[in-house]
Coordinates of C-alpha atoms in Angstrom, one line a residue:
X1294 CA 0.0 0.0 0.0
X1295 CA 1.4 3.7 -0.7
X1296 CA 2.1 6.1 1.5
X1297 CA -0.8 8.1 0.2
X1298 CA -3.0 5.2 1.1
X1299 CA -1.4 5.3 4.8
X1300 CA -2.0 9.0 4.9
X1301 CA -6.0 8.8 4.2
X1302 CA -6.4 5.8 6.5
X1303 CA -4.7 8.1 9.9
X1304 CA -6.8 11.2 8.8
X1305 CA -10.2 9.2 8.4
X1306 CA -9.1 7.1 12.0
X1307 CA -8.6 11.0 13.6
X1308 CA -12.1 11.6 12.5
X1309 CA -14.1 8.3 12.8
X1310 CA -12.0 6.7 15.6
X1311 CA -12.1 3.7 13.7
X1312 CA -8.7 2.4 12.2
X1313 CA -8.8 -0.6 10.1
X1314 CA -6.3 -2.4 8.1
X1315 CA -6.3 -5.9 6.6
X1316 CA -4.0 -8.2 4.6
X1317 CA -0.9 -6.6 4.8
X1318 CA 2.7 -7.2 6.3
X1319 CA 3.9 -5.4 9.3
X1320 CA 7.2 -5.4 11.3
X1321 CA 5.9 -4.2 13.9
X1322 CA 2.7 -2.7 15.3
X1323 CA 1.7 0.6 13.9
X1324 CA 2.9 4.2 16.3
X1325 CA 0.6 6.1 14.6
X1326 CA -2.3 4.4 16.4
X1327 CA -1.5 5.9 19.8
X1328 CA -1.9 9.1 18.3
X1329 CA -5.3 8.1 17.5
X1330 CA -7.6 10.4 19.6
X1331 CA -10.6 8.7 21.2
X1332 CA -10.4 5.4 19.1
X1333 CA -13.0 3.3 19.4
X1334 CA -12.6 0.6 16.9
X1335 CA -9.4 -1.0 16.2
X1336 CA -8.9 -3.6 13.2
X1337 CA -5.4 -5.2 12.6
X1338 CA -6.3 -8.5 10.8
X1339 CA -4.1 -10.5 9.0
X1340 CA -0.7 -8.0 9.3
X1341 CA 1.1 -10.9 9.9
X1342 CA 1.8 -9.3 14.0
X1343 CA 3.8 -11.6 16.5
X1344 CA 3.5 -9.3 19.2
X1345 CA 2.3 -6.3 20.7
X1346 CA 4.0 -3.5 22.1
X1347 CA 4.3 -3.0 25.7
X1348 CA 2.1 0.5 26.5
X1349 CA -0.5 -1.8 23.9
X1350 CA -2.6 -1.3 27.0
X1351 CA -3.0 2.4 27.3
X1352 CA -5.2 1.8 24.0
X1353 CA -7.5 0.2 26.1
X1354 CA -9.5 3.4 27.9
X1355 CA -11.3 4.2 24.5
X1356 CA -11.5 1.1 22.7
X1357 CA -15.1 -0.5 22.4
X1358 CA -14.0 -3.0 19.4
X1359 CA -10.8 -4.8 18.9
X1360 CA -10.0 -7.4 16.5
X1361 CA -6.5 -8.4 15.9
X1362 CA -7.4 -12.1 14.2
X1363 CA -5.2 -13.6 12.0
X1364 CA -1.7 -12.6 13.1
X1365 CA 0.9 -14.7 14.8
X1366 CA 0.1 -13.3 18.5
X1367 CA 1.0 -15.7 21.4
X1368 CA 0.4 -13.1 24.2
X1369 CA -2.0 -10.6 25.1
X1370 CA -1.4 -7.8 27.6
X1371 CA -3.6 -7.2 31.1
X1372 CA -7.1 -7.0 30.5
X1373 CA -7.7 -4.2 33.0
X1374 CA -7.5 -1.8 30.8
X1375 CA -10.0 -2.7 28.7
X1376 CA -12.7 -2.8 30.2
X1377 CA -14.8 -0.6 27.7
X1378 CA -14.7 -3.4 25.4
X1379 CA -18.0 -4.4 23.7
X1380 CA -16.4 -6.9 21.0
X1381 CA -12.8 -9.0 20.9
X1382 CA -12.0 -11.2 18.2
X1383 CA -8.4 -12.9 18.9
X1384 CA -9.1 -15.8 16.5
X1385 CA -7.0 -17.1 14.3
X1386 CA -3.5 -16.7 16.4
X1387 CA -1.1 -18.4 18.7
X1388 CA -2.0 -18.2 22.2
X1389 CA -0.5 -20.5 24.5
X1390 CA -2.5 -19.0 26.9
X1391 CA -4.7 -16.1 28.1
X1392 CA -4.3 -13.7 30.9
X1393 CA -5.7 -13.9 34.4
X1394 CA -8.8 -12.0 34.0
X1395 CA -9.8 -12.9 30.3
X1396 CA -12.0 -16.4 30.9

Protein backbone atom coordinates (compact mmCIF):
# COMPACT_ATOMS: atom_id res chain seq x y z
CA UNK A 1 0.00 0.00 0.00
CA UNK A 2 1.41 3.74 -0.65
CA UNK A 3 2.11 6.11 1.48
CA UNK A 4 -0.80 8.14 0.22
CA UNK A 5 -3.01 5.24 1.09
CA UNK A 6 -1.43 5.30 4.82
CA UNK A 7 -2.03 9.03 4.94
CA UNK A 8 -6.01 8.83 4.17
CA UNK A 9 -6.41 5.82 6.53
CA UNK A 10 -4.68 8.09 9.86
CA UNK A 11 -6.78 11.20 8.79
CA UNK A 12 -10.21 9.20 8.39
CA UNK A 13 -9.15 7.09 11.96
CA UNK A 14 -8.55 10.97 13.57
CA UNK A 15 -12.08 11.64 12.45
CA UNK A 16 -14.09 8.31 12.80
CA UNK A 17 -12.01 6.70 15.60
CA UNK A 18 -12.07 3.73 13.74
CA UNK A 19 -8.68 2.43 12.24
CA UNK A 20 -8.80 -0.58 10.15
CA UNK A 21 -6.26 -2.44 8.10
CA UNK A 22 -6.25 -5.92 6.59
CA UNK A 23 -3.95 -8.22 4.62
CA UNK A 24 -0.89 -6.57 4.76
CA UNK A 25 2.72 -7.16 6.35
CA UNK A 26 3.91 -5.41 9.28
CA UNK A 27 7.19 -5.38 11.27
CA UNK A 28 5.92 -4.17 13.89
CA UNK A 29 2.66 -2.74 15.32
CA UNK A 30 1.69 0.63 13.89
CA UNK A 31 2.92 4.15 16.33
CA UNK A 32 0.60 6.06 14.57
CA UNK A 33 -2.35 4.41 16.43
CA UNK A 34 -1.54 5.85 19.85
CA UNK A 35 -1.89 9.10 18.29
CA UNK A 36 -5.35 8.12 17.46
CA UNK A 37 -7.64 10.40 19.60
CA UNK A 38 -10.62 8.69 21.19
CA UNK A 39 -10.37 5.44 19.13
CA UNK A 40 -13.04 3.32 19.43
CA UNK A 41 -12.55 0.59 16.92
CA UNK A 42 -9.39 -1.03 16.16
CA UNK A 43 -8.93 -3.60 13.24
CA UNK A 44 -5.42 -5.23 12.63
CA UNK A 45 -6.30 -8.49 10.83
CA UNK A 46 -4.13 -10.54 9.02
CA UNK A 47 -0.69 -7.99 9.26
CA UNK A 48 1.13 -10.87 9.93
CA UNK A 49 1.77 -9.30 13.97
CA UNK A 50 3.80 -11.59 16.52
CA UNK A 51 3.53 -9.33 19.15
CA UNK A 52 2.30 -6.27 20.69
CA UNK A 53 3.99 -3.51 22.12
CA UNK A 54 4.29 -3.03 25.70
CA UNK A 55 2.08 0.55 26.54
CA UNK A 56 -0.52 -1.76 23.93
CA UNK A 57 -2.60 -1.26 26.96
CA UNK A 58 -2.95 2.41 27.26
CA UNK A 59 -5.18 1.85 24.04
CA UNK A 60 -7.52 0.17 26.10
CA UNK A 61 -9.48 3.41 27.89
CA UNK A 62 -11.34 4.18 24.49
CA UNK A 63 -11.52 1.14 22.70
CA UNK A 64 -15.06 -0.49 22.41
CA UNK A 65 -14.05 -3.01 19.37
CA UNK A 66 -10.84 -4.82 18.93
CA UNK A 67 -9.98 -7.35 16.54
CA UNK A 68 -6.54 -8.37 15.93
CA UNK A 69 -7.42 -12.06 14.23
CA UNK A 70 -5.16 -13.58 12.03
CA UNK A 71 -1.69 -12.60 13.11
CA UNK A 72 0.86 -14.66 14.81
CA UNK A 73 0.14 -13.27 18.54
CA UNK A 74 1.00 -15.73 21.35
CA UNK A 75 0.39 -13.11 24.16
CA UNK A 76 -2.05 -10.56 25.10
CA UNK A 77 -1.41 -7.79 27.62
CA UNK A 78 -3.57 -7.18 31.08
CA UNK A 79 -7.12 -6.96 30.53
CA UNK A 80 -7.66 -4.16 33.03
CA UNK A 81 -7.49 -1.80 30.78
CA UNK A 82 -9.96 -2.67 28.68
CA UNK A 83 -12.70 -2.82 30.20
CA UNK A 84 -14.82 -0.62 27.71
CA UNK A 85 -14.66 -3.41 25.35
CA UNK A 86 -18.03 -4.36 23.74
CA UNK A 87 -16.40 -6.93 20.98
CA UNK A 88 -12.81 -8.99 20.94
CA UNK A 89 -12.05 -11.20 18.18
CA UNK A 90 -8.43 -12.90 18.91
CA UNK A 91 -9.12 -15.77 16.48
CA UNK A 92 -6.98 -17.07 14.32
CA UNK A 93 -3.46 -16.74 16.38
CA UNK A 94 -1.07 -18.44 18.67
CA UNK A 95 -2.05 -18.15 22.17
CA UNK A 96 -0.51 -20.47 24.54
CA UNK A 97 -2.48 -19.02 26.91
CA UNK A 98 -4.67 -16.09 28.14
CA UNK A 99 -4.30 -13.66 30.93
CA UNK A 100 -5.73 -13.94 34.37
CA UNK A 101 -8.76 -12.01 34.04
CA UNK A 102 -9.82 -12.85 30.28
CA UNK A 103 -12.02 -16.36 30.87
Amino acid sequence: MGNSAAKQRGKRAGKTGVYAVKDERFLSFPDKVFKIENLRSLAIESCHLSSLPEDFGSLGTSLKKLSLSGNSLSKFPDPRPFSLLEALDLSQNSFKQIPEGWN
